[in-house]
Amino acid sequence: GNSVTQMEGPVTLSEEAFLTINCTYTATGYPSLFWYVQYPGEGLQLLLKATKADDKGSNKGFEATYRKETTSFHLEKGSVQVSDSAVYFCALSVIKAAGNKLTFGGGTRVLVKP
Amino acid sequence: DTGVSQDPRHKITKRGQNVTFRCDPISEHNRLYWYRQTLGQGPEFLTYFQNEAQLEKSRLLSDRFSAERPKGSFSTLEIQRTEQGDSAMYLCASSLGSGGTRETEAFFGQGTRLTVV
């Protein structure tokens, strides 16, 4: 079956620090990979995605590269801000005609201190 | 359009009672998903609709759970004879699928938090 494993949090950082959240996956078929973010009191929002090997997704200063050889999709940001404090979820979807349900990792809480 | 909306936002119920949640997707979206998220975990897929047809159900969806999308617009998720283990956040998401495997990103609602006491 499909599964996603991501590093457990919480991750506590100072402002302007470098952030990495590790994510690895197993999938039957060829998945698309996603990072979702959940800010306090808000719903899940798509942060970035990549649909094939070696693709790099990027948004709001965050980046992640689809690495098929290591089955990984690690999230990085060079300089975090307090406003990046949130829970981050790695997810995959194996594209098929009858809907693209998402399989999520357990989430990583990130706290950025001023 | 204001996005995916879910009602109620919070529900506290006694064990054994029935509860029903509603999801209003983005208006032009033909695909609708329900997920369940327990504390400290990622969301888990429950069921999926394309228009009014329920096309997939997870094994997590016991026979106490039923979901409908009668006119291909809003959806309801009912839990009968609630148990404490049903306490969770229930998330709804919608997307637009256009032929074959093409689909927009899934947009999520803020969820309904259920507490069974």
PDB file of N, CA and C in Angstrom, chain B residues 27-116:
ATOM      1  N   SER B  27     -18.208  25.624  -5.602  1.00  0.00           N
ATOM      2  CA  SER B  27     -19.424  25.354  -6.380  1.00  0.00           C
ATOM      3  C   SER B  27     -19.191  24.560  -7.662  1.00  0.00           C
ATOM      4  N   GLU B  28     -18.125  24.804  -8.378  1.00  0.00           N
ATOM      5  CA  GLU B  28     -17.957  24.086  -9.645  1.00  0.00           C
ATOM      6  C   GLU B  28     -17.211  22.761  -9.489  1.00  0.00           C
ATOM      7  N   HIS B  29     -16.831  22.413  -8.271  1.00  0.00           N
ATOM      8  CA  HIS B  29     -16.054  21.195  -8.056  1.00  0.00           C
ATOM      9  C   HIS B  29     -16.942  19.959  -8.083  1.00  0.00           C
ATOM     10  N   ASN B  30     -16.541  18.970  -8.878  1.00  0.00           N
ATOM     11  CA  ASN B  30     -17.333  17.759  -9.008  1.00  0.00           C
ATOM     12  C   ASN B  30     -16.848  16.627  -8.107  1.00  0.00           C
ATOM     13  N   ARG B  31     -15.660  16.797  -7.505  1.00  0.00           N
ATOM     14  CA  ARG B  31     -15.128  15.727  -6.672  1.00  0.00           C
ATOM     15  C   ARG B  31     -15.086  16.184  -5.226  1.00  0.00           C
ATOM     16  N   LEU B  32     -15.489  15.299  -4.339  1.00  0.00           N
ATOM     17  CA  LEU B  32     -15.571  15.641  -2.925  1.00  0.00           C
ATOM     18  C   LEU B  32     -15.028  14.482  -2.117  1.00  0.00           C
ATOM     19  N   TYR B  33     -14.195  14.804  -1.114  1.00  0.00           N
ATOM     20  CA  TYR B  33     -13.523  13.809  -0.284  1.00  0.00           C
ATOM     21  C   TYR B  33     -13.818  14.091   1.188  1.00  0.00           C
ATOM     22  N   TRP B  34     -13.924  13.026   1.958  1.00  0.00           N
ATOM     23  CA  TRP B  34     -13.969  13.120   3.419  1.00  0.00           C
ATOM     24  C   TRP B  34     -12.726  12.444   3.994  1.00  0.00           C
ATOM     25  N   TYR B  35     -12.139  13.115   4.988  1.00  0.00           N
ATOM     26  CA  TYR B  35     -10.983  12.582   5.714  1.00  0.00           C
ATOM     27  C   TYR B  35     -11.264  12.703   7.209  1.00  0.00           C
ATOM     28  N   ARG B  36     -10.557  11.895   7.971  1.00  0.00           N
ATOM     29  CA  ARG B  36     -10.623  11.978   9.430  1.00  0.00           C
ATOM     30  C   ARG B  36      -9.207  12.213   9.959  1.00  0.00           C
ATOM     31  N   GLN B  37      -9.104  13.124  10.918  1.00  0.00           N
ATOM     32  CA  GLN B  37      -7.796  13.441  11.494  1.00  0.00           C
ATOM     33  C   GLN B  37      -7.895  13.365  13.006  1.00  0.00           C
ATOM     34  N   THR B  38      -7.166  12.429  13.601  1.00  0.00           N
ATOM     35  CA  THR B  38      -7.113  12.348  15.058  1.00  0.00           C
ATOM     36  C   THR B  38      -5.928  13.165  15.549  1.00  0.00           C
ATOM     37  N   LEU B  39      -5.949  13.472  16.836  1.00  0.00           N
ATOM     38  CA  LEU B  39      -4.978  14.401  17.404  1.00  0.00           C
ATOM     39  C   LEU B  39      -3.543  13.924  17.182  1.00  0.00           C
ATOM     40  N   GLY B  40      -2.736  14.785  16.614  1.00  0.00           N
ATOM     41  CA  GLY B  40      -1.333  14.472  16.403  1.00  0.00           C
ATOM     42  C   GLY B  40      -1.053  13.593  15.205  1.00  0.00           C
ATOM     43  N   GLN B  41      -2.076  13.313  14.419  1.00  0.00           N
ATOM     44  CA  GLN B  41      -1.902  12.454  13.239  1.00  0.00           C
ATOM     45  C   GLN B  41      -2.252  13.225  11.963  1.00  0.00           C
ATOM     46  N   GLY B  42      -1.860  12.651  10.841  1.00  0.00           N
ATOM     47  CA  GLY B  42      -2.275  13.232   9.568  1.00  0.00           C
ATOM     48  C   GLY B  42      -3.669  12.769   9.197  1.00  0.00           C
ATOM     49  N   PRO B  43      -4.323  13.471   8.287  1.00  0.00           N
ATOM     50  CA  PRO B  43      -5.653  13.062   7.830  1.00  0.00           C
ATOM     51  C   PRO B  43      -5.627  11.685   7.169  1.00  0.00           C
ATOM     52  N   GLU B  44      -6.711  10.940   7.373  1.00  0.00           N
ATOM     53  CA  GLU B  44      -6.869   9.612   6.749  1.00  0.00           C
ATOM     54  C   GLU B  44      -8.117   9.627   5.872  1.00  0.00           C
ATOM     55  N   PHE B  45      -7.978   9.098   4.683  1.00  0.00           N
ATOM     56  CA  PHE B  45      -9.070   9.067   3.717  1.00  0.00           C
ATOM     57  C   PHE B  45     -10.230   8.212   4.217  1.00  0.00           C
ATOM     58  N   LEU B  46     -11.446   8.751   4.058  1.00  0.00           N
ATOM     59  CA  LEU B  46     -12.648   7.992   4.409  1.00  0.00           C
ATOM     60  C   LEU B  46     -13.439   7.584   3.165  1.00  0.00           C
ATOM     61  N   THR B  47     -13.789   8.578   2.330  1.00  0.00           N
ATOM     62  CA  THR B  47     -14.625   8.277   1.184  1.00  0.00           C
ATOM     63  C   THR B  47     -14.539   9.387   0.148  1.00  0.00           C
ATOM     64  N   TYR B  48     -15.001   9.082  -1.062  1.00  0.00           N
ATOM     65  CA  TYR B  48     -14.848   9.987  -2.193  1.00  0.00           C
ATOM     66  C   TYR B  48     -16.092   9.939  -3.074  1.00  0.00           C
ATOM     67  N   PHE B  49     -16.523  11.110  -3.528  1.00  0.00           N
ATOM     68  CA  PHE B  49     -17.643  11.232  -4.460  1.00  0.00           C
ATOM     69  C   PHE B  49     -17.172  11.909  -5.735  1.00  0.00           C
ATOM     70  N   GLN B  50     -17.689  11.420  -6.853  1.00  0.00           N
ATOM     71  CA  GLN B  50     -17.604  12.171  -8.090  1.00  0.00           C
ATOM     72  C   GLN B  50     -19.037  12.478  -8.478  1.00  0.00           C
ATOM     73  N   ASN B  51     -19.363  13.769  -8.486  1.00  0.00           N
ATOM     74  CA  ASN B  51     -20.757  14.205  -8.586  1.00  0.00           C
ATOM     75  C   ASN B  51     -21.542  13.527  -7.463  1.00  0.00           C
ATOM     76  N   GLU B  52     -22.631  12.829  -7.770  1.00  0.00           N
ATOM     77  CA  GLU B  52     -23.418  12.236  -6.688  1.00  0.00           C
ATOM     78  C   GLU B  52     -23.018  10.795  -6.392  1.00  0.00           C
ATOM     79  N   ALA B  53     -22.109  10.241  -7.166  1.00  0.00           N
ATOM     80  CA  ALA B  53     -21.729   8.835  -7.021  1.00  0.00           C
ATOM     81  C   ALA B  53     -20.597   8.665  -6.005  1.00  0.00           C
ATOM     82  N   GLN B  54     -20.830   7.794  -5.036  1.00  0.00           N
ATOM     83  CA  GLN B  54     -19.786   7.462  -4.066  1.00  0.00           C
ATOM     84  C   GLN B  54     -18.922   6.361  -4.674  1.00  0.00           C
ATOM     85  N   LEU B  55     -17.704   6.675  -5.044  1.00  0.00           N
ATOM     86  CA  LEU B  55     -16.879   5.768  -5.832  1.00  0.00           C
ATOM     87  C   LEU B  55     -15.883   4.964  -5.022  1.00  0.00           C
ATOM     88  N   GLU B  56     -15.566   5.426  -3.823  1.00  0.00           N
ATOM     89  CA  GLU B  56     -14.598   4.680  -3.026  1.00  0.00           C
ATOM     90  C   GLU B  56     -14.857   4.918  -1.553  1.00  0.00           C
ATOM     91  N   LYS B  57     -14.711   3.855  -0.771  1.00  0.00           N
ATOM     92  CA  LYS B  57     -14.846   3.941   0.681  1.00  0.00           C
ATOM     93  C   LYS B  57     -13.683   3.229   1.337  1.00  0.00           C
ATOM     94  N   SER B  58     -13.124   3.858   2.353  1.00  0.00           N
ATOM     95  CA  SER B  58     -12.028   3.248   3.095  1.00  0.00           C
ATOM     96  C   SER B  58     -12.567   2.180   4.043  1.00  0.00           C
ATOM     97  N   ARG B  59     -11.680   1.253   4.414  1.00  0.00           N
ATOM     98  CA  ARG B  59     -12.078   0.272   5.425  1.00  0.00           C
ATOM     99  C   ARG B  59     -12.293   0.928   6.779  1.00  0.00           C
ATOM    100  N   LEU B  60     -11.786   2.168   6.921  1.00  0.00           N
ATOM    101  CA  LEU B  60     -12.029   2.919   8.164  1.00  0.00           C
ATOM    102  C   LEU B  60     -13.507   3.250   8.330  1.00  0.00           C
ATOM    103  N   LEU B  61     -14.239   3.270   7.234  1.00  0.00           N
ATOM    104  CA  LEU B  61     -15.642   3.673   7.255  1.00  0.00           C
ATOM    105  C   LEU B  61     -16.497   2.464   7.626  1.00  0.00           C
ATOM    106  N   SER B  62     -16.722   2.318   8.949  1.00  0.00           N
ATOM    107  CA  SER B  62     -17.518   1.177   9.398  1.00  0.00           C
ATOM    108  C   SER B  62     -18.977   1.365   8.996  1.00  0.00           C
ATOM    109  N   ASP B  63     -19.784   0.340   9.270  1.00  0.00           N
ATOM    110  CA  ASP B  63     -21.191   0.426   8.864  1.00  0.00           C
ATOM    111  C   ASP B  63     -21.975   1.436   9.696  1.00  0.00           C
ATOM    112  N   ARG B  64     -21.353   2.027  10.718  1.00  0.00           N
ATOM    113  CA  ARG B  64     -22.024   3.101  11.453  1.00  0.00           C
ATOM    114  C   ARG B  64     -21.901   4.450  10.727  1.00  0.00           C
ATOM    115  N   PHE B  65     -21.042   4.490   9.745  1.00  0.00           N
ATOM    116  CA  PHE B  65     -20.796   5.723   8.996  1.00  0.00           C
ATOM    117  C   PHE B  65     -21.520   5.649   7.657  1.00  0.00           C
ATOM    118  N   SER B  66     -22.148   6.751   7.282  1.00  0.00           N
ATOM    119  CA  SER B  66     -22.717   6.825   5.944  1.00  0.00           C
ATOM    120  C   SER B  66     -22.533   8.237   5.405  1.00  0.00           C
ATOM    121  N   ALA B  67     -22.234   8.312   4.142  1.00  0.00           N
ATOM    122  CA  ALA B  67     -22.035   9.606   3.496  1.00  0.00           C
ATOM    123  C   ALA B  67     -22.910   9.667   2.258  1.00  0.00           C
ATOM    124  N   GLU B  68     -23.402  10.867   1.989  1.00  0.00           N
ATOM    125  CA  GLU B  68     -24.238  11.081   0.820  1.00  0.00           C
ATOM    126  C   GLU B  68     -23.863  12.386   0.144  1.00  0.00           C
ATOM    127  N   ARG B  69     -24.177  12.448  -1.131  1.00  0.00           N
ATOM    128  CA  ARG B  69     -24.040  13.699  -1.888  1.00  0.00           C
ATOM    129  C   ARG B  69     -25.177  13.697  -2.906  1.00  0.00           C
ATOM    130  N   PRO B  70     -26.376  13.950  -2.412  1.00  0.00           N
ATOM    131  CA  PRO B  70     -27.587  13.634  -3.193  1.00  0.00           C
ATOM    132  C   PRO B  70     -27.710  14.340  -4.537  1.00  0.00           C
ATOM    133  N   LYS B  71     -27.303  15.550  -4.656  1.00  0.00           N
ATOM    134  CA  LYS B  71     -27.462  16.265  -5.925  1.00  0.00           C
ATOM    135  C   LYS B  71     -26.113  16.649  -6.508  1.00  0.00           C
ATOM    136  N   GLY B  72     -25.096  16.020  -6.035  1.00  0.00           N
ATOM    137  CA  GLY B  72     -23.763  16.329  -6.541  1.00  0.00           C
ATOM    138  C   GLY B  72     -23.244  17.670  -6.089  1.00  0.00           C
ATOM    139  N   SER B  73     -23.880  18.243  -5.049  1.00  0.00           N
ATOM    140  CA  SER B  73     -23.366  19.530  -4.545  1.00  0.00           C
ATOM    141  C   SER B  73     -22.858  19.321  -3.128  1.00  0.00           C
ATOM    142  N   PHE B  74     -23.678  19.656  -2.101  1.00  0.00           N
ATOM    143  CA  PHE B  74     -23.211  19.455  -0.733  1.00  0.00           C
ATOM    144  C   PHE B  74     -23.200  17.975  -0.391  1.00  0.00           C
ATOM    145  N   SER B  75     -22.486  17.657   0.680  1.00  0.00           N
ATOM    146  CA  SER B  75     -22.408  16.271   1.154  1.00  0.00           C
ATOM    147  C   SER B  75     -22.671  16.238   2.650  1.00  0.00           C
ATOM    148  N   THR B  76     -23.197  15.123   3.124  1.00  0.00           N
ATOM    149  CA  THR B  76     -23.358  14.896   4.560  1.00  0.00           C
ATOM    150  C   THR B  76     -22.649  13.625   4.962  1.00  0.00           C
ATOM    151  N   LEU B  77     -22.119  13.642   6.161  1.00  0.00           N
ATOM    152  CA  LEU B  77     -21.488  12.471   6.765  1.00  0.00           C
ATOM    153  C   LEU B  77     -22.212  12.213   8.081  1.00  0.00           C
ATOM    154  N   GLU B  78     -22.820  11.050   8.212  1.00  0.00           N
ATOM    155  CA  GLU B  78     -23.540  10.702   9.416  1.00  0.00           C
ATOM    156  C   GLU B  78     -22.817   9.595  10.154  1.00  0.00           C
ATOM    157  N   ILE B  79     -22.739   9.741  11.449  1.00  0.00           N
ATOM    158  CA  ILE B  79     -22.203   8.680  12.295  1.00  0.00           C
ATOM    159  C   ILE B  79     -23.315   8.241  13.238  1.00  0.00           C
ATOM    160  N   GLN B  80     -23.656   6.982  13.191  1.00  0.00           N
ATOM    161  CA  GLN B  80     -24.688   6.455  14.081  1.00  0.00           C
ATOM    162  C   GLN B  80     -24.042   5.814  15.305  1.00  0.00           C
ATOM    163  N   ARG B  81     -24.758   5.877  16.422  1.00  0.00           N
ATOM    164  CA  ARG B  81     -24.301   5.216  17.667  1.00  0.00           C
ATOM    165  C   ARG B  81     -22.842   5.558  17.943  1.00  0.00           C
ATOM    166  N   THR B  82     -22.566   6.836  18.089  1.00  0.00           N
ATOM    167  CA  THR B  82     -21.187   7.298  18.231  1.00  0.00           C
ATOM    168  C   THR B  82     -20.475   6.620  19.400  1.00  0.00           C
ATOM    169  N   GLU B  83     -19.178   6.447  19.203  1.00  0.00           N
ATOM    170  CA  GLU B  83     -18.292   5.855  20.207  1.00  0.00           C
ATOM    171  C   GLU B  83     -17.195   6.856  20.515  1.00  0.00           C
ATOM    172  N   GLN B  84     -16.549   6.703  21.660  1.00  0.00           N
ATOM    173  CA  GLN B  84     -15.484   7.643  22.026  1.00  0.00           C
ATOM    174  C   GLN B  84     -14.366   7.645  20.999  1.00  0.00           C
ATOM    175  N   GLY B  85     -14.138   6.525  20.384  1.00  0.00           N
ATOM    176  CA  GLY B  85     -13.099   6.434  19.360  1.00  0.00           C
ATOM    177  C   GLY B  85     -13.417   7.216  18.094  1.00  0.00           C
ATOM    178  N   ASP B  86     -14.649   7.697  17.977  1.00  0.00           N
ATOM    179  CA  ASP B  86     -15.007   8.513  16.814  1.00  0.00           C
ATOM    180  C   ASP B  86     -14.566   9.962  16.991  1.00  0.00           C
ATOM    181  N   SER B  87     -14.128  10.326  18.180  1.00  0.00           N
ATOM    182  CA  SER B  87     -13.675  11.697  18.433  1.00  0.00           C
ATOM    183  C   SER B  87     -12.500  12.015  17.527  1.00  0.00           C
ATOM    184  N   ALA B  88     -12.652  13.055  16.728  1.00  0.00           N
ATOM    185  CA  ALA B  88     -11.649  13.403  15.727  1.00  0.00           C
ATOM    186  C   ALA B  88     -12.080  14.681  15.024  1.00  0.00           C
ATOM    187  N   MET B  89     -11.217  15.169  14.139  1.00  0.00           N
ATOM    188  CA  MET B  89     -11.570  16.252  13.227  1.00  0.00           C
ATOM    189  C   MET B  89     -11.963  15.599  11.909  1.00  0.00           C
ATOM    190  N   TYR B  90     -13.118  15.962  11.392  1.00  0.00           N
ATOM    191  CA  TYR B  90     -13.591  15.423  10.113  1.00  0.00           C
ATOM    192  C   TYR B  90     -13.435  16.519   9.055  1.00  0.00           C
ATOM    193  N   LEU B  91     -12.624  16.218   8.048  1.00  0.00           N
ATOM    194  CA  LEU B  91     -12.262  17.194   7.028  1.00  0.00           C
ATOM    195  C   LEU B  91     -12.935  16.848   5.706  1.00  0.00           C
ATOM    196  N   CYS B  92     -13.353  17.875   5.023  1.00  0.00           N
ATOM    197  CA  CYS B  92     -13.917  17.728   3.693  1.00  0.00           C
ATOM    198  C   CYS B  92     -13.013  18.475   2.720  1.00  0.00           C
ATOM    199  N   ALA B  93     -12.847  17.921   1.534  1.00  0.00           N
ATOM    200  CA  ALA B  93     -12.056  18.575   0.493  1.00  0.00           C
ATOM    201  C   ALA B  93     -12.774  18.432  -0.842  1.00  0.00           C
ATOM    202  N   SER B  94     -12.574  19.393  -1.722  1.00  0.00           N
ATOM    203  CA  SER B  94     -13.170  19.282  -3.048  1.00  0.00           C
ATOM    204  C   SER B  94     -12.155  19.652  -4.115  1.00  0.00           C
ATOM    205  N   SER B  95     -12.411  19.156  -5.321  1.00  0.00           N
ATOM    206  CA  SER B  95     -11.532  19.444  -6.457  1.00  0.00           C
ATOM    207  C   SER B  95     -12.343  19.319  -7.731  1.00  0.00           C
ATOM    208  N   LEU B  96     -11.740  19.770  -8.817  1.00  0.00           N
ATOM    209  CA  LEU B  96     -12.389  19.666 -10.119  1.00  0.00           C
ATOM    210  C   LEU B  96     -11.626  18.662 -10.951  1.00  0.00           C
ATOM    211  N   GLY B  97     -12.281  17.576 -11.295  1.00  0.00           N
ATOM    212  CA  GLY B  97     -11.695  16.574 -12.168  1.00  0.00           C
ATOM    213  C   GLY B  97     -12.264  16.732 -13.550  1.00  0.00           C
ATOM    214  N   SER B  98     -11.390  16.769 -14.549  1.00  0.00           N
ATOM    215  CA  SER B  98     -11.879  17.010 -15.898  1.00  0.00           C
ATOM    216  C   SER B  98     -11.347  15.953 -16.840  1.00  0.00           C
ATOM    217  N   GLY B  99     -12.031  14.858 -16.892  1.00  0.00           N
ATOM    218  CA  GLY B  99     -11.719  13.823 -17.858  1.00  0.00           C
ATOM    219  C   GLY B  99     -10.472  13.040 -17.505  1.00  0.00           C
ATOM    220  N   GLY B 100     -10.590  11.743 -17.408  1.00  0.00           N
ATOM    221  CA  GLY B 100      -9.433  10.896 -17.132  1.00  0.00           C
ATOM    222  C   GLY B 100      -8.808  11.240 -15.798  1.00  0.00           C
ATOM    223  N   THR B 101      -7.501  11.474 -15.793  1.00  0.00           N
ATOM    224  CA  THR B 101      -6.798  11.655 -14.525  1.00  0.00           C
ATOM    225  C   THR B 101      -6.537  13.116 -14.194  1.00  0.00           C
ATOM    226  N   ARG B 102      -7.006  14.043 -15.012  1.00  0.00           N
ATOM    227  CA  ARG B 102      -6.713  15.436 -14.737  1.00  0.00           C
ATOM    228  C   ARG B 102      -7.580  15.930 -13.582  1.00  0.00           C
ATOM    229  N   GLU B 103      -6.948  16.636 -12.657  1.00  0.00           N
ATOM    230  CA  GLU B 103      -7.666  17.121 -11.480  1.00  0.00           C
ATOM    231  C   GLU B 103      -6.922  18.293 -10.891  1.00  0.00           C
ATOM    232  N   THR B 104      -7.687  19.301 -10.442  1.00  0.00           N
ATOM    233  CA  THR B 104      -7.062  20.435  -9.762  1.00  0.00           C
ATOM    234  C   THR B 104      -6.630  19.997  -8.367  1.00  0.00           C
ATOM    235  N   GLU B 105      -5.916  20.867  -7.690  1.00  0.00           N
ATOM    236  CA  GLU B 105      -5.562  20.574  -6.309  1.00  0.00           C
ATOM    237  C   GLU B 105      -6.822  20.452  -5.466  1.00  0.00           C
ATOM    238  N   ALA B 106      -6.705  19.746  -4.355  1.00  0.00           N
ATOM    239  CA  ALA B 106      -7.815  19.608  -3.419  1.00  0.00           C
ATOM    240  C   ALA B 106      -7.813  20.788  -2.463  1.00  0.00           C
ATOM    241  N   PHE B 107      -8.989  21.400  -2.285  1.00  0.00           N
ATOM    242  CA  PHE B 107      -9.144  22.500  -1.340  1.00  0.00           C
ATOM    243  C   PHE B 107      -9.890  21.961  -0.118  1.00  0.00           C
ATOM    244  N   PHE B 108      -9.342  22.238   1.044  1.00  0.00           N
ATOM    245  CA  PHE B 108      -9.887  21.694   2.278  1.00  0.00           C
ATOM    246  C   PHE B 108     -10.724  22.715   3.028  1.00  0.00           C
ATOM    247  N   GLY B 109     -11.770  22.228   3.699  1.00  0.00           N
ATOM    248  CA  GLY B 109     -12.498  23.027   4.660  1.00  0.00           C
ATOM    249  C   GLY B 109     -11.765  23.050   5.991  1.00  0.00           C
ATOM    250  N   GLN B 110     -12.303  23.813   6.932  1.00  0.00           N
ATOM    251  CA  GLN B 110     -11.662  23.937   8.235  1.00  0.00           C
ATOM    252  C   GLN B 110     -11.984  22.772   9.161  1.00  0.00           C
ATOM    253  N   GLY B 111     -12.922  21.942   8.743  1.00  0.00           N
ATOM    254  CA  GLY B 111     -13.190  20.737   9.507  1.00  0.00           C
ATOM    255  C   GLY B 111     -14.277  20.887  10.553  1.00  0.00           C
ATOM    256  N   THR B 112     -14.800  19.741  10.968  1.00  0.00           N
ATOM    257  CA  THR B 112     -15.730  19.650  12.097  1.00  0.00           C
ATOM    258  C   THR B 112     -15.058  18.824  13.178  1.00  0.00           C
ATOM    259  N   ARG B 113     -14.881  19.438  14.334  1.00  0.00           N
ATOM    260  CA  ARG B 113     -14.259  18.697  15.448  1.00  0.00           C
ATOM    261  C   ARG B 113     -15.352  18.021  16.259  1.00  0.00           C
ATOM    262  N   LEU B 114     -15.302  16.698  16.309  1.00  0.00           N
ATOM    263  CA  LEU B 114     -16.280  15.914  17.055  1.00  0.00           C
ATOM    264  C   LEU B 114     -15.657  15.415  18.350  1.00  0.00           C
ATOM    265  N   THR B 115     -16.371  15.647  19.443  1.00  0.00           N
ATOM    266  CA  THR B 115     -15.972  15.093  20.739  1.00  0.00           C
ATOM    267  C   THR B 115     -17.119  14.233  21.253  1.00  0.00           C
ATOM    268  N   VAL B 116     -16.832  12.981  21.498  1.00  0.00           N
ATOM    269  CA  VAL B 116     -17.832  12.054  22.028  1.00  0.00           C
ATOM    270  C   VAL B 116     -17.532  11.823  23.506  1.00  0.00           C
TER     271      VAL B 116
END
